[in-house]
């Protein structure tokens, strides 16, 4: 197996993150957000975002937040509402969890 193939297999094996958001839940429980790991292509796109940290947080939420079936929870059309009508500290907390490395990865480094 080539090195690139091993690198691709490693990335494919990274777990999908599961984030519970009680603040956005309903009578059946918290909203559950699933997020696949960030790719280099996505990181590159995020690095080019103008408008500061707030715009980056919104972009990550729209880009990565999915339901259990892999459907996007937010769209580009939701950005104005997220920008003006959603708790910014909660968005930052969710995005922090999306962007964080698993604990075992941090311990190895």
PDB file of C-alpha atoms in Angstrom:
ATOM      1  CA  UNK A   1       0.000   0.000   0.000  1.00  0.00           C
ATOM      2  CA  UNK A   2       1.312   3.431  -0.946  1.00  0.00           C
ATOM      3  CA  UNK A   3       1.835   6.131   1.664  1.00  0.00           C
ATOM      4  CA  UNK A   4      -1.001   8.221   0.211  1.00  0.00           C
ATOM      5  CA  UNK A   5      -3.350   5.268   0.488  1.00  0.00           C
ATOM      6  CA  UNK A   6      -2.419   4.800   4.149  1.00  0.00           C
ATOM      7  CA  UNK A   7      -2.912   8.515   4.780  1.00  0.00           C
ATOM      8  CA  UNK A   8      -6.352   8.431   3.130  1.00  0.00           C
ATOM      9  CA  UNK A   9      -7.365   5.346   5.121  1.00  0.00           C
ATOM     10  CA  UNK A  10      -6.277   7.026   8.343  1.00  0.00           C
ATOM     11  CA  UNK A  11      -8.436  10.081   7.600  1.00  0.00           C
ATOM     12  CA  UNK A  12     -11.422   7.877   6.701  1.00  0.00           C
ATOM     13  CA  UNK A  13     -11.098   6.158  10.084  1.00  0.00           C
ATOM     14  CA  UNK A  14     -11.476   9.402  12.063  1.00  0.00           C
ATOM     15  CA  UNK A  15     -14.762   9.359  13.978  1.00  0.00           C
ATOM     16  CA  UNK A  16     -17.755  11.548  13.286  1.00  0.00           C
ATOM     17  CA  UNK A  17     -18.242  13.922  16.223  1.00  0.00           C
ATOM     18  CA  UNK A  18     -21.544  13.873  18.078  1.00  0.00           C
ATOM     19  CA  UNK A  19     -22.432  17.114  19.849  1.00  0.00           C
ATOM     20  CA  UNK A  20     -25.506  17.486  22.036  1.00  0.00           C
ATOM     21  CA  UNK A  21     -26.977  20.979  22.235  1.00  0.00           C
ATOM     22  CA  UNK A  22     -29.660  21.061  24.962  1.00  0.00           C
ATOM     23  CA  UNK A  23     -30.282  24.778  24.376  1.00  0.00           C
ATOM     24  CA  UNK A  24     -31.536  24.018  20.857  1.00  0.00           C
ATOM     25  CA  UNK A  25     -33.491  20.911  21.795  1.00  0.00           C
ATOM     26  CA  UNK A  26     -37.182  20.251  22.092  1.00  0.00           C
ATOM     27  CA  UNK A  27     -39.455  17.991  24.149  1.00  0.00           C
ATOM     28  CA  UNK A  28     -37.745  14.900  22.738  1.00  0.00           C
ATOM     29  CA  UNK A  29     -34.295  15.983  23.935  1.00  0.00           C
ATOM     30  CA  UNK A  30     -31.278  18.021  22.872  1.00  0.00           C
ATOM     31  CA  UNK A  31     -30.488  18.802  19.272  1.00  0.00           C
ATOM     32  CA  UNK A  32     -27.737  16.419  18.212  1.00  0.00           C
ATOM     33  CA  UNK A  33     -25.200  17.722  15.723  1.00  0.00           C
ATOM     34  CA  UNK A  34     -22.885  15.387  13.849  1.00  0.00           C
ATOM     35  CA  UNK A  35     -19.693  16.657  12.227  1.00  0.00           C
ATOM     36  CA  UNK A  36     -17.122  14.920  10.074  1.00  0.00           C
ATOM     37  CA  UNK A  37     -13.472  15.938  10.478  1.00  0.00           C
ATOM     38  CA  UNK A  38     -12.335  19.130   8.763  1.00  0.00           C
ATOM     39  CA  UNK A  39     -10.434  18.552   5.518  1.00  0.00           C
ATOM     40  CA  UNK A  40      -7.484  20.595   4.285  1.00  0.00           C
ATOM     41  CA  UNK A  41      -9.697  21.981   1.520  1.00  0.00           C
ATOM     42  CA  UNK A  42     -12.181  23.207   4.148  1.00  0.00           C
ATOM     43  CA  UNK A  43      -9.381  24.659   6.282  1.00  0.00           C
ATOM     44  CA  UNK A  44      -8.128  26.542   3.250  1.00  0.00           C
ATOM     45  CA  UNK A  45     -11.597  27.951   2.587  1.00  0.00           C
ATOM     46  CA  UNK A  46     -11.934  29.020   6.224  1.00  0.00           C
ATOM     47  CA  UNK A  47      -8.570  30.797   6.149  1.00  0.00           C
ATOM     48  CA  UNK A  48      -9.802  33.027   3.310  1.00  0.00           C
ATOM     49  CA  UNK A  49     -12.988  34.179   5.045  1.00  0.00           C
ATOM     50  CA  UNK A  50     -13.249  37.914   5.506  1.00  0.00           C
ATOM     51  CA  UNK A  51     -15.203  39.435   8.350  1.00  0.00           C
ATOM     52  CA  UNK A  52     -13.325  38.064  11.325  1.00  0.00           C
ATOM     53  CA  UNK A  53     -13.897  35.264  13.749  1.00  0.00           C
ATOM     54  CA  UNK A  54     -17.680  35.560  13.775  1.00  0.00           C
ATOM     55  CA  UNK A  55     -17.899  34.857  10.054  1.00  0.00           C
ATOM     56  CA  UNK A  56     -15.552  31.890  10.429  1.00  0.00           C
ATOM     57  CA  UNK A  57     -17.731  30.450  13.215  1.00  0.00           C
ATOM     58  CA  UNK A  58     -20.845  30.800  11.075  1.00  0.00           C
ATOM     59  CA  UNK A  59     -19.106  29.193   8.098  1.00  0.00           C
ATOM     60  CA  UNK A  60     -17.973  26.179  10.149  1.00  0.00           C
ATOM     61  CA  UNK A  61     -21.468  25.699  11.551  1.00  0.00           C
ATOM     62  CA  UNK A  62     -23.046  25.820   8.091  1.00  0.00           C
ATOM     63  CA  UNK A  63     -20.282  23.719   6.520  1.00  0.00           C
ATOM     64  CA  UNK A  64     -20.061  20.921   9.085  1.00  0.00           C
ATOM     65  CA  UNK A  65     -23.279  20.594  11.165  1.00  0.00           C
ATOM     66  CA  UNK A  66     -25.352  17.611  10.025  1.00  0.00           C
ATOM     67  CA  UNK A  67     -28.181  15.478  11.326  1.00  0.00           C
ATOM     68  CA  UNK A  68     -27.851  11.741  11.919  1.00  0.00           C
ATOM     69  CA  UNK A  69     -28.544  10.996   8.244  1.00  0.00           C
ATOM     70  CA  UNK A  70     -25.830  13.333   6.958  1.00  0.00           C
ATOM     71  CA  UNK A  71     -28.171  16.177   5.950  1.00  0.00           C
ATOM     72  CA  UNK A  72     -26.944  19.721   6.513  1.00  0.00           C
ATOM     73  CA  UNK A  73     -28.664  21.375   9.480  1.00  0.00           C
ATOM     74  CA  UNK A  74     -27.968  24.918   8.264  1.00  0.00           C
ATOM     75  CA  UNK A  75     -27.765  26.522   4.834  1.00  0.00           C
ATOM     76  CA  UNK A  76     -26.241  29.641   3.360  1.00  0.00           C
ATOM     77  CA  UNK A  77     -29.694  31.205   3.645  1.00  0.00           C
ATOM     78  CA  UNK A  78     -29.512  30.718   7.454  1.00  0.00           C
ATOM     79  CA  UNK A  79     -26.367  32.845   7.808  1.00  0.00           C
ATOM     80  CA  UNK A  80     -28.154  36.198   8.359  1.00  0.00           C
ATOM     81  CA  UNK A  81     -30.282  34.698  11.155  1.00  0.00           C
ATOM     82  CA  UNK A  82     -27.261  33.014  12.741  1.00  0.00           C
ATOM     83  CA  UNK A  83     -25.374  36.311  12.509  1.00  0.00           C
ATOM     84  CA  UNK A  84     -28.095  38.398  14.153  1.00  0.00           C
ATOM     85  CA  UNK A  85     -30.435  36.147  16.142  1.00  0.00           C
ATOM     86  CA  UNK A  86     -28.446  33.208  17.572  1.00  0.00           C
ATOM     87  CA  UNK A  87     -26.444  33.092  20.822  1.00  0.00           C
ATOM     88  CA  UNK A  88     -22.840  33.762  19.719  1.00  0.00           C
ATOM     89  CA  UNK A  89     -21.300  32.073  22.754  1.00  0.00           C
ATOM     90  CA  UNK A  90     -23.209  28.871  22.010  1.00  0.00           C
ATOM     91  CA  UNK A  91     -22.176  28.968  18.349  1.00  0.00           C
ATOM     92  CA  UNK A  92     -18.552  29.390  19.485  1.00  0.00           C
ATOM     93  CA  UNK A  93     -18.896  26.447  21.893  1.00  0.00           C
ATOM     94  CA  UNK A  94     -20.329  24.174  19.184  1.00  0.00           C
ATOM     95  CA  UNK A  95     -17.706  25.179  16.619  1.00  0.00           C
ATOM     96  CA  UNK A  96     -14.968  24.647  19.194  1.00  0.00           C
ATOM     97  CA  UNK A  97     -16.171  21.077  19.613  1.00  0.00           C
ATOM     98  CA  UNK A  98     -16.366  20.577  15.845  1.00  0.00           C
ATOM     99  CA  UNK A  99     -12.800  21.848  15.385  1.00  0.00           C
ATOM    100  CA  UNK A 100     -11.209  20.128  18.407  1.00  0.00           C
ATOM    101  CA  UNK A 101      -9.018  17.074  18.125  1.00  0.00           C
ATOM    102  CA  UNK A 102     -10.019  13.914  19.996  1.00  0.00           C
ATOM    103  CA  UNK A 103      -8.407  13.713  23.437  1.00  0.00           C
ATOM    104  CA  UNK A 104      -6.327  10.650  22.557  1.00  0.00           C
ATOM    105  CA  UNK A 105      -4.776  12.573  19.628  1.00  0.00           C
ATOM    106  CA  UNK A 106      -3.877  15.449  21.939  1.00  0.00           C
ATOM    107  CA  UNK A 107      -2.255  13.085  24.444  1.00  0.00           C
ATOM    108  CA  UNK A 108      -0.062  11.480  21.755  1.00  0.00           C
ATOM    109  CA  UNK A 109       1.308  14.870  20.585  1.00  0.00           C
TER     110      UNK A 109
END
